[in-house]
mmCIF file of C-alpha atoms in Angstrom:
data_model
loop_
_atom_site.group_PDB
_atom_site.id
_atom_site.type_symbol
_atom_site.label_atom_id
_atom_site.label_comp_id
_atom_site.label_asym_id
_atom_site.label_seq_id
_atom_site.Cartn_x
_atom_site.Cartn_y
_atom_site.Cartn_z
ATOM 1 C CA MET A 21 18.040 41.311 33.402
ATOM 2 C CA LYS A 22 16.128 38.505 31.702
ATOM 3 C CA VAL A 23 16.660 35.010 33.108
ATOM 4 C CA LEU A 24 16.033 31.605 31.521
ATOM 5 C CA VAL A 25 15.777 28.643 33.929
ATOM 6 C CA ALA A 26 16.854 25.067 33.137
ATOM 7 C CA GLY A 27 15.117 22.652 35.500
ATOM 8 C CA THR A 28 11.647 22.298 36.965
ATOM 9 C CA GLY A 29 12.344 20.712 40.357
ATOM 10 C CA PHE A 30 13.246 22.074 43.763
ATOM 11 C CA ALA A 31 16.299 23.948 42.472
ATOM 12 C CA GLY A 32 14.514 25.337 39.412
ATOM 13 C CA GLU A 33 11.765 26.833 41.543
ATOM 14 C CA GLY A 34 14.273 28.044 44.121
ATOM 15 C CA HIS A 35 16.463 29.783 41.552
ATOM 16 C CA THR A 36 13.378 31.409 40.047
ATOM 17 C CA ASP A 37 12.352 32.884 43.394
ATOM 18 C CA ALA A 38 15.879 34.065 44.181
ATOM 19 C CA PHE A 39 16.403 35.868 40.870
ATOM 20 C CA ARG A 40 13.016 37.542 41.148
ATOM 21 C CA ALA A 41 13.747 38.643 44.713
ATOM 22 C CA SER A 42 16.754 40.576 43.412
ATOM 23 C CA GLY A 43 14.797 42.263 40.647
ATOM 24 C CA ALA A 44 15.504 40.042 37.644
ATOM 25 C CA GLU A 45 12.786 38.998 35.191
ATOM 26 C CA VAL A 46 12.368 35.250 34.735
ATOM 27 C CA VAL A 47 11.224 34.906 31.133
ATOM 28 C CA GLY A 48 11.327 31.158 30.533
ATOM 29 C CA MET A 49 11.730 27.658 31.937
ATOM 30 C CA VAL A 50 12.903 24.470 30.231
ATOM 31 C CA GLY A 51 12.358 20.915 31.455
ATOM 32 C CA ARG A 52 12.398 17.342 30.153
ATOM 33 C CA THR A 53 8.703 16.550 30.450
ATOM 34 C CA PRO A 54 6.161 18.733 28.579
ATOM 35 C CA HIS A 55 3.299 18.604 31.082
ATOM 36 C CA VAL A 56 5.614 19.095 34.065
ATOM 37 C CA VAL A 57 7.357 22.169 32.683
ATOM 38 C CA ARG A 58 3.997 23.661 31.686
ATOM 39 C CA GLU A 59 2.579 23.065 35.162
ATOM 40 C CA VAL A 60 5.607 24.486 37.012
ATOM 41 C CA ALA A 61 5.900 27.489 34.700
ATOM 42 C CA ALA A 62 2.216 28.250 35.182
ATOM 43 C CA LYS A 63 2.536 27.911 38.949
ATOM 44 C CA LYS A 64 5.489 30.323 38.959
ATOM 45 C CA SER A 65 3.907 32.671 36.358
ATOM 46 C CA ILE A 66 6.742 32.185 33.883
ATOM 47 C CA PRO A 67 5.624 33.153 30.354
ATOM 48 C CA PHE A 68 7.661 30.637 28.290
ATOM 49 C CA ALA A 69 7.686 26.892 28.957
ATOM 50 C CA GLY A 70 9.376 24.326 26.736
ATOM 51 C CA THR A 71 11.526 21.240 26.410
ATOM 52 C CA ASP A 72 13.941 22.481 23.725
ATOM 53 C CA TRP A 73 16.837 24.472 25.213
ATOM 54 C CA SER A 74 18.068 25.830 21.869
ATOM 55 C CA GLU A 75 14.575 27.073 21.022
ATOM 56 C CA ALA A 76 14.263 28.689 24.442
ATOM 57 C CA LEU A 77 17.554 30.562 24.019
ATOM 58 C CA GLU A 78 16.388 31.908 20.657
ATOM 59 C CA THR A 79 12.866 32.760 21.809
ATOM 60 C CA CYS A 80 13.632 34.244 25.227
ATOM 61 C CA GLN A 81 16.944 35.980 24.410
ATOM 62 C CA PRO A 82 18.058 35.844 28.069
ATOM 63 C CA ASP A 83 20.848 37.881 29.605
ATOM 64 C CA ILE A 84 21.381 35.155 32.217
ATOM 65 C CA VAL A 85 20.711 31.424 32.328
ATOM 66 C CA THR A 86 20.470 29.494 35.560
ATOM 67 C CA ILE A 87 21.148 25.760 35.472
ATOM 68 C CA ALA A 88 19.118 23.896 38.083
ATOM 69 C CA THR A 89 19.237 20.338 36.748
ATOM 70 C CA PRO A 90 21.345 17.350 37.884
ATOM 71 C CA GLY A 91 25.040 17.748 37.067
ATOM 72 C CA GLY A 92 25.070 15.264 34.227
ATOM 73 C CA ALA A 93 22.746 17.528 32.244
ATOM 74 C CA HIS A 94 24.812 20.723 32.642
ATOM 75 C CA TYR A 95 27.451 20.592 29.930
ATOM 76 C CA GLU A 96 25.513 21.130 26.707
ATOM 77 C CA PRO A 97 23.058 23.804 27.967
ATOM 78 C CA ILE A 98 25.916 25.804 29.496
ATOM 79 C CA LYS A 99 27.982 25.534 26.333
ATOM 80 C CA GLN A 100 25.087 26.752 24.192
ATOM 81 C CA ALA A 101 24.364 29.610 26.589
ATOM 82 C CA LEU A 102 27.987 30.722 26.590
ATOM 83 C CA HIS A 103 28.027 30.806 22.793
ATOM 84 C CA LYS A 104 25.001 33.123 23.055
ATOM 85 C CA GLY A 105 26.940 35.419 25.389
ATOM 86 C CA CYS A 106 24.804 34.692 28.449
ATOM 87 C CA HIS A 107 25.973 35.018 32.022
ATOM 88 C CA VAL A 108 25.603 31.652 33.779
ATOM 89 C CA PHE A 109 24.605 30.629 37.300
ATOM 90 C CA VAL A 110 25.008 26.876 37.822
ATOM 91 C CA ASP A 111 24.151 24.652 40.745
ATOM 92 C CA LYS A 112 26.771 22.156 41.877
ATOM 93 C CA PRO A 113 28.281 19.988 40.576
ATOM 94 C CA MET A 114 29.431 22.103 37.653
ATOM 95 C CA THR A 115 29.462 19.098 35.298
ATOM 96 C CA HIS A 116 30.001 15.356 35.520
ATOM 97 C CA SER A 117 33.792 15.521 34.961
ATOM 98 C CA GLY A 118 36.816 17.717 35.489
ATOM 99 C CA GLU A 119 37.584 17.720 31.774
ATOM 100 C CA THR A 120 34.223 19.191 30.739
ATOM 101 C CA ALA A 121 34.244 21.666 33.643
ATOM 102 C CA VAL A 122 37.658 22.981 32.589
ATOM 103 C CA GLU A 123 36.441 23.313 29.007
ATOM 104 C CA LEU A 124 33.430 25.383 30.065
ATOM 105 C CA ASN A 125 35.491 27.601 32.365
ATOM 106 C CA GLU A 126 37.917 28.355 29.528
ATOM 107 C CA LEU A 127 35.044 29.088 27.149
ATOM 108 C CA ALA A 128 33.400 31.438 29.671
ATOM 109 C CA GLN A 129 36.641 33.353 30.077
ATOM 110 C CA LYS A 130 37.049 33.585 26.316
ATOM 111 C CA VAL A 131 33.490 34.877 25.856
ATOM 112 C CA GLY A 132 33.925 37.331 28.731
ATOM 113 C CA VAL A 133 30.731 36.663 30.694
ATOM 114 C CA LYS A 134 30.127 36.409 34.440
ATOM 115 C CA THR A 135 29.728 32.956 35.963
ATOM 116 C CA ALA A 136 28.656 31.703 39.384
ATOM 117 C CA TYR A 137 29.021 28.222 40.859
ATOM 118 C CA ALA A 138 26.494 27.570 43.611
ATOM 119 C CA ALA A 139 28.550 25.787 46.245
ATOM 120 C CA SER A 140 26.456 28.181 48.236
ATOM 121 C CA PHE A 141 26.283 27.052 51.872
ATOM 122 C CA ARG A 142 29.227 29.340 52.552
ATOM 123 C CA TYR A 143 26.534 32.034 52.781
ATOM 124 C CA THR A 144 24.729 30.775 55.869
ATOM 125 C CA ALA A 145 24.729 33.404 58.611
ATOM 126 C CA SER A 146 26.910 31.364 60.967
ATOM 127 C CA VAL A 147 29.565 30.673 58.326
ATOM 128 C CA ARG A 148 29.726 34.374 57.455
ATOM 129 C CA HIS A 149 30.088 35.074 61.173
ATOM 130 C CA ALA A 150 32.942 32.558 61.435
ATOM 131 C CA GLN A 151 34.609 34.141 58.419
ATOM 132 C CA GLU A 152 34.607 37.540 60.131
ATOM 133 C CA LEU A 153 35.858 36.152 63.447
ATOM 134 C CA VAL A 154 38.734 34.191 61.910
ATOM 135 C CA ALA A 155 39.771 37.181 59.801
ATOM 136 C CA ALA A 156 39.771 39.322 62.971
ATOM 137 C CA GLY A 157 42.137 36.904 64.727
ATOM 138 C CA ALA A 158 39.664 35.192 67.064
ATOM 139 C CA ILE A 159 41.533 31.863 66.795
ATOM 140 C CA GLY A 160 44.990 33.238 66.045
ATOM 141 C CA GLU A 161 46.655 31.621 63.046
ATOM 142 C CA PRO A 162 44.438 28.860 61.567
ATOM 143 C CA THR A 163 46.064 25.445 61.852
ATOM 144 C CA GLU A 164 43.414 22.853 61.053
ATOM 145 C CA VAL A 165 39.765 22.354 60.138
ATOM 146 C CA GLU A 166 37.476 19.394 60.803
ATOM 147 C CA CYS A 167 34.280 18.767 58.800
ATOM 148 C CA ILE A 168 32.257 15.791 60.072
ATOM 149 C CA SER A 169 28.817 14.680 58.867
ATOM 150 C CA HIS A 170 26.626 11.567 58.883
ATOM 151 C CA PHE A 171 23.375 11.728 56.905
ATOM 152 C CA ASN A 172 21.802 8.297 57.532
ATOM 153 C CA LEU A 173 20.078 8.453 54.144
ATOM 154 C CA GLU A 174 17.482 5.808 53.367
ATOM 155 C CA ARG A 175 19.130 3.026 51.403
ATOM 156 C CA ASP A 176 15.979 2.419 49.375
ATOM 157 C CA ILE A 177 15.581 5.906 47.912
ATOM 158 C CA PRO A 178 14.554 5.288 44.272
ATOM 159 C CA PHE A 179 17.292 4.937 41.683
ATOM 160 C CA GLY A 180 18.089 8.175 39.878
ATOM 161 C CA TRP A 181 20.740 10.719 39.009
ATOM 162 C CA SER A 182 22.188 10.725 42.544
ATOM 163 C CA HIS A 183 23.303 7.103 42.049
ATOM 164 C CA ARG A 184 25.306 7.674 38.848
ATOM 165 C CA ALA A 185 28.604 9.493 38.293
ATOM 166 C CA GLU A 186 27.718 10.328 34.690
ATOM 167 C CA ASP A 187 24.578 12.085 35.931
ATOM 168 C CA GLY A 188 26.357 14.191 38.539
ATOM 169 C CA GLY A 189 25.604 11.941 41.506
ATOM 170 C CA GLY A 190 27.687 10.945 44.493
ATOM 171 C CA ARG A 191 28.358 12.503 47.871
ATOM 172 C CA LEU A 192 31.493 14.313 46.711
ATOM 173 C CA ASN A 193 29.490 16.209 44.093
ATOM 174 C CA ASN A 194 26.637 17.001 46.444
ATOM 175 C CA ASN A 195 28.204 17.406 49.888
ATOM 176 C CA PHE A 196 31.974 17.880 49.617
ATOM 177 C CA THR A 197 31.474 20.752 47.165
ATOM 178 C CA HIS A 198 29.681 22.749 49.884
ATOM 179 C CA THR A 199 32.076 21.969 52.735
ATOM 180 C CA LEU A 200 35.145 22.693 50.612
ATOM 181 C CA SER A 201 33.600 26.031 49.662
ATOM 182 C CA ILE A 202 32.851 26.808 53.324
ATOM 183 C CA VAL A 203 36.424 26.068 54.394
ATOM 184 C CA SER A 204 37.806 28.089 51.482
ATOM 185 C CA ALA A 205 35.629 31.061 52.425
ATOM 186 C CA VAL A 206 36.906 31.071 56.015
ATOM 187 C CA VAL A 207 40.619 30.188 55.795
ATOM 188 C CA GLY A 208 41.561 30.611 52.122
ATOM 189 C CA ASP A 209 40.964 29.127 48.704
ATOM 190 C CA ARG A 210 44.449 28.106 47.551
ATOM 191 C CA ILE A 211 44.179 24.310 47.772
ATOM 192 C CA THR A 212 47.695 22.903 47.412
ATOM 193 C CA ALA A 213 47.358 19.186 48.188
ATOM 194 C CA ILE A 214 44.598 16.590 48.378
ATOM 195 C CA SER A 215 44.285 12.937 49.390
ATOM 196 C CA GLY A 216 41.149 10.880 49.715
ATOM 197 C CA GLU A 217 39.283 7.600 49.819
ATOM 198 C CA VAL A 218 35.742 6.812 48.715
ATOM 199 C CA ARG A 219 33.374 3.890 49.242
ATOM 200 C CA ASP A 220 30.143 2.790 47.593
ATOM 201 C CA ASP A 221 28.324 1.059 50.440
ATOM 202 C CA LEU A 222 24.922 1.252 48.748
ATOM 203 C CA VAL A 223 25.512 -0.874 45.601
ATOM 204 C CA ARG A 224 21.947 -0.735 44.246
ATOM 205 C CA ALA A 225 18.602 1.052 44.481
ATOM 206 C CA PRO A 226 15.028 0.225 43.392
ATOM 207 C CA ILE A 227 13.835 1.581 40.051
ATOM 208 C CA VAL A 228 10.541 3.433 40.574
ATOM 209 C CA ASP A 229 8.460 5.459 38.131
ATOM 210 C CA GLY A 230 7.066 8.910 38.858
ATOM 211 C CA VAL A 231 9.936 10.573 40.729
ATOM 212 C CA HIS A 232 10.230 14.171 39.555
ATOM 213 C CA ASN A 233 11.288 16.384 42.416
ATOM 214 C CA PHE A 234 14.531 15.430 44.209
ATOM 215 C CA ALA A 235 13.153 16.872 47.451
ATOM 216 C CA THR A 236 10.236 14.408 47.512
ATOM 217 C CA ARG A 237 12.008 11.239 46.350
ATOM 218 C CA ARG A 238 11.619 9.591 49.753
ATOM 219 C CA ASN A 239 7.867 9.438 49.177
ATOM 220 C CA PHE A 240 8.455 6.895 46.399
ATOM 221 C CA ILE A 241 10.329 4.269 48.428
ATOM 222 C CA PRO A 242 8.563 0.915 47.748
ATOM 223 C CA LYS A 243 6.315 -0.256 50.546
ATOM 224 C CA ASP A 244 7.656 -3.804 50.229
ATOM 225 C CA ILE A 245 11.330 -3.612 49.357
ATOM 226 C CA ASN A 246 11.456 -7.427 49.067
ATOM 227 C CA ASP A 247 8.851 -7.558 46.318
ATOM 228 C CA PRO A 248 10.388 -9.852 43.651
ATOM 229 C CA SER A 249 8.928 -7.734 40.851
ATOM 230 C CA ILE A 250 11.081 -4.712 41.777
ATOM 231 C CA LYS A 251 13.809 -3.870 39.280
ATOM 232 C CA TRP A 252 17.130 -2.577 40.564
ATOM 233 C CA GLY A 253 19.639 -0.037 39.290
ATOM 234 C CA GLU A 254 23.352 -0.221 40.129
ATOM 235 C CA SER A 255 25.100 2.609 41.955
ATOM 236 C CA ASN A 256 28.530 3.622 40.662
ATOM 237 C CA VAL A 257 29.293 6.503 43.018
ATOM 238 C CA GLU A 258 30.553 7.031 46.541
ATOM 239 C CA TRP A 259 28.196 7.225 49.511
ATOM 240 C CA SER A 260 30.978 7.814 52.009
ATOM 241 C CA TYR A 261 34.293 9.616 51.731
ATOM 242 C CA THR A 262 37.314 10.690 53.721
ATOM 243 C CA VAL A 263 39.376 13.528 52.283
ATOM 244 C CA MET A 264 42.422 15.350 53.622
ATOM 245 C CA ALA A 265 43.558 18.651 52.170
ATOM 246 C CA GLN A 266 46.170 21.326 52.668
ATOM 247 C CA ILE A 267 45.157 24.933 52.054
ATOM 248 C CA GLU A 268 47.431 27.952 52.002
ATOM 249 C CA SER A 269 46.014 30.822 54.044
ATOM 250 C CA THR A 270 47.000 34.477 54.171
ATOM 251 C CA LEU A 271 46.207 34.227 57.888
ATOM 252 C CA ALA A 272 48.832 31.558 58.646
ATOM 253 C CA PRO A 273 52.510 30.978 57.775
ATOM 254 C CA ARG A 274 52.011 27.262 57.135
ATOM 255 C CA PRO A 275 49.323 25.329 55.228
ATOM 256 C CA VAL A 276 46.091 24.612 57.073
ATOM 257 C CA SER A 277 45.281 20.896 57.440
ATOM 258 C CA VAL A 278 41.672 19.984 56.652
ATOM 259 C CA LEU A 279 39.732 16.765 57.261
ATOM 260 C CA PHE A 280 36.457 16.115 55.424
ATOM 261 C CA LYS A 281 34.646 13.023 56.740
ATOM 262 C CA HIS A 282 31.192 12.133 55.454
ATOM 263 C CA GLY A 283 29.061 9.020 55.844
ATOM 264 C CA GLY A 284 25.992 9.227 53.649
ATOM 265 C CA LEU A 285 24.324 6.060 54.905
ATOM 266 C CA VAL A 286 25.418 5.857 58.535
ATOM 267 C CA PRO A 287 23.742 7.352 61.642
ATOM 268 C CA ARG A 288 25.254 10.160 63.695
ATOM 269 C CA PHE A 289 25.866 9.816 67.418
ATOM 270 C CA GLY A 290 26.984 13.351 68.233
ATOM 271 C CA ASP A 291 26.278 16.494 66.237
ATOM 272 C CA ASP A 292 27.570 17.000 62.741
ATOM 273 C CA HIS A 293 29.976 19.933 62.840
ATOM 274 C CA ILE A 294 32.675 22.092 61.304
ATOM 275 C CA VAL A 295 35.489 23.285 63.567
ATOM 276 C CA PHE A 296 38.212 25.833 62.801
ATOM 277 C CA TYR A 297 41.247 25.436 65.068
ATOM 278 C CA GLY A 298 44.015 27.981 65.510
ATOM 279 C CA THR A 299 47.029 28.865 67.641
ATOM 280 C CA LYS A 300 44.908 30.891 70.082
ATOM 281 C CA GLY A 301 41.500 29.249 70.033
ATOM 282 C CA ALA A 302 38.808 27.545 67.989
ATOM 283 C CA ILE A 303 35.394 28.122 66.441
ATOM 284 C CA TYR A 304 32.799 25.342 66.436
ATOM 285 C CA LEU A 305 29.854 25.441 64.033
ATOM 286 C CA LYS A 306 27.037 23.002 64.691
ATOM 287 C CA GLY A 307 25.545 21.150 61.723
ATOM 288 C CA HIS A 308 26.844 19.404 58.625
ATOM 289 C CA TYR A 309 27.210 22.743 56.811
ATOM 290 C CA GLY A 310 28.007 24.693 59.950
ATOM 291 C CA SER A 311 24.720 26.553 59.867
ATOM 292 C CA GLY A 312 23.852 26.059 63.528
ATOM 293 C CA GLN A 313 25.101 27.644 66.738
ATOM 294 C CA LEU A 314 28.601 29.153 66.654
ATOM 295 C CA SER A 315 30.756 28.589 69.736
ATOM 296 C CA HIS A 316 34.146 30.156 70.440
ATOM 297 C CA TYR A 317 36.993 28.725 72.507
ATOM 298 C CA GLY A 318 39.226 31.564 73.646
ATOM 299 C CA PRO A 319 41.826 32.626 76.204
ATOM 300 C CA ASP A 320 39.551 31.692 79.108
ATOM 301 C CA LYS A 321 39.771 28.026 78.008
ATOM 302 C CA THR A 322 35.990 27.598 77.791
ATOM 303 C CA TRP A 323 33.482 27.274 74.962
ATOM 304 C CA THR A 324 31.092 30.230 74.683
ATOM 305 C CA ASP A 325 28.035 30.410 72.422
ATOM 306 C CA LEU A 326 28.106 33.643 70.451
ATOM 307 C CA PRO A 327 25.037 35.408 69.023
ATOM 308 C CA LEU A 328 24.925 36.511 65.411
ATOM 309 C CA PRO A 329 25.935 40.147 64.915
ATOM 310 C CA ASP A 330 23.073 42.479 63.991
ATOM 311 C CA HIS A 331 24.511 43.269 60.552
ATOM 312 C CA ILE A 332 24.634 39.565 59.635
ATOM 313 C CA VAL A 333 21.071 39.035 60.835
ATOM 314 C CA ALA A 334 19.950 42.045 58.785
ATOM 315 C CA SER A 335 21.695 40.796 55.627
ATOM 316 C CA THR A 336 20.262 37.262 55.811
ATOM 317 C CA PRO A 337 17.441 36.840 53.268
ATOM 318 C CA ASP A 338 14.023 36.582 54.876
ATOM 319 C CA VAL A 339 12.962 33.324 53.219
ATOM 320 C CA ALA A 340 12.251 29.859 54.554
ATOM 321 C CA GLY A 341 14.968 27.205 54.260
ATOM 322 C CA GLU A 342 18.756 27.424 54.511
ATOM 323 C CA THR A 343 19.228 26.297 50.912
ATOM 324 C CA GLU A 344 16.882 29.007 49.699
ATOM 325 C CA GLN A 345 18.533 31.662 51.884
ATOM 326 C CA CYS A 346 21.929 30.828 50.408
ATOM 327 C CA TRP A 347 20.631 30.949 46.835
ATOM 328 C CA HIS A 348 19.030 34.338 47.499
ATOM 329 C CA TYR A 349 22.209 35.734 49.042
ATOM 330 C CA MET A 350 24.533 34.463 46.325
ATOM 331 C CA ILE A 351 22.276 35.397 43.412
ATOM 332 C CA ALA A 352 21.972 38.939 44.779
ATOM 333 C CA GLU A 353 25.796 39.154 44.812
ATOM 334 C CA PHE A 354 25.967 37.728 41.291
ATOM 335 C CA LEU A 355 23.485 40.272 39.916
ATOM 336 C CA ARG A 356 25.287 43.152 41.595
ATOM 337 C CA ASP A 357 28.526 41.996 39.995
ATOM 338 C CA ILE A 358 26.900 41.827 36.554
ATOM 339 C CA ASP A 359 25.608 45.345 37.193
ATOM 340 C CA GLY A 360 29.171 46.559 37.719
ATOM 341 C CA GLN A 361 28.973 46.983 41.480
ATOM 342 C CA HIS A 362 31.823 45.932 43.749
ATOM 343 C CA VAL A 363 31.150 42.630 45.533
ATOM 344 C CA PRO A 364 33.365 40.262 47.550
ATOM 345 C CA PRO A 365 34.691 37.237 45.641
ATOM 346 C CA TYR A 366 32.163 34.422 45.153
ATOM 347 C CA PRO A 367 32.550 30.946 43.623
ATOM 348 C CA THR A 368 32.707 30.999 39.825
ATOM 349 C CA PHE A 369 33.386 28.485 37.077
ATOM 350 C CA ALA A 370 37.056 28.663 38.108
ATOM 351 C CA GLU A 371 36.171 27.088 41.461
ATOM 352 C CA GLY A 372 33.689 24.728 39.814
ATOM 353 C CA ALA A 373 36.350 23.410 37.438
ATOM 354 C CA LYS A 374 38.920 23.099 40.217
ATOM 355 C CA TYR A 375 36.499 21.232 42.487
ATOM 356 C CA GLN A 376 35.510 18.846 39.702
ATOM 357 C CA GLN A 377 39.126 17.997 38.967
ATOM 358 C CA ILE A 378 39.732 17.382 42.670
ATOM 359 C CA ILE A 379 36.702 15.082 42.830
ATOM 360 C CA ASP A 380 38.019 13.109 39.847
ATOM 361 C CA LEU A 381 41.360 12.663 41.637
ATOM 362 C CA ILE A 382 39.738 11.520 44.878
ATOM 363 C CA ARG A 383 37.526 9.017 43.071
ATOM 364 C CA ARG A 384 40.526 7.237 41.632
ATOM 365 C CA ASN A 385 41.175 5.840 45.133
ATOM 366 C CA ALA A 386 44.884 5.828 44.272
ATOM 367 C CA ASN A 387 46.189 6.961 47.662
ATOM 368 C CA TRP A 388 46.720 3.619 49.344
ATOM 369 C CA THR A 389 50.126 2.178 50.248
ATOM 370 C CA ASP A 390 50.275 -1.607 50.503
ATOM 371 C CA VAL A 391 51.681 -2.549 53.919
ATOM 372 C CA SER A 392 50.479 -6.152 53.974
ATOM 373 C CA ASN A 393 54.044 -7.479 53.676
ATOM 374 C CA LEU A 394 55.539 -5.455 56.534
ATOM 375 C CA THR A 395 56.948 -7.489 59.400
#
């Protein structure tokens, strides 16, 4: 399988490594800046480097494209790739809006290609362990889930795509997508109801030249944030959110209640966590994506740390970084599916389109009831 990569940053390099690890041939890379894409392609030994996506599709004739750019730049490259009959792997968010995500999902189904939507932290070892335990009845019937995280991000991170809805920014696009996918993997993916509130408590960010790689943006924070010569860009996305959902589960007779609470700019006091509660126990996963220690609360009424099963340890990709491990795991599943092998369900454009529509609904902030006149 020949793969063409869109994006030269952290995700572009990570996708390249993951596809190669599963035996695919990365034949080209496309980026915005000529010297950057040439440098990254040379570093990764990718034969074609360019800035014109249409030209790259014609020249490289890929079987698969992988989209590793910010969400606001996803729509047109995906649409062109689908018209070429390419399978598509896309990082989250799928696009900048529910409308465009639905359009691309419908086009992919019409063309008949495979798609994958990388809300990929569902593939950490501890989440896969929790999935097995819940399916085996370790907590009885699931009743509720709690996802709590506080990132304490630097307020002066340079202005960029993460600050703009039209560019795919916001914490819903870049945090909620993962936690919703994790919950869906463990208790079920039929989301029946949603309610939420968002808040932009950042407002603005300094405009700084030279930022290329999202992973190193902190290095560009101005030394003197009060310098009067600094120009500022306005944020138009949420940096905190509270979302409630109901999910139908084959493991429970009634919908599972889910709370997603995220503060992007506030400090944590206790550990970030994801907890699955049921009629006979609970499973606690440490960490904002539940990738830390798994603890089980059972009939003995105590919390017990459980080790990872040997088969999960053996199936976890031997690469540094949780993000990279999840990409490697999911891309291997995706390639096996394209090859006609049987694989468990993984997130596709169908989930990507659904998630994007849900995010649009939450961002409307239309869930409040005015009680100011109650006596």
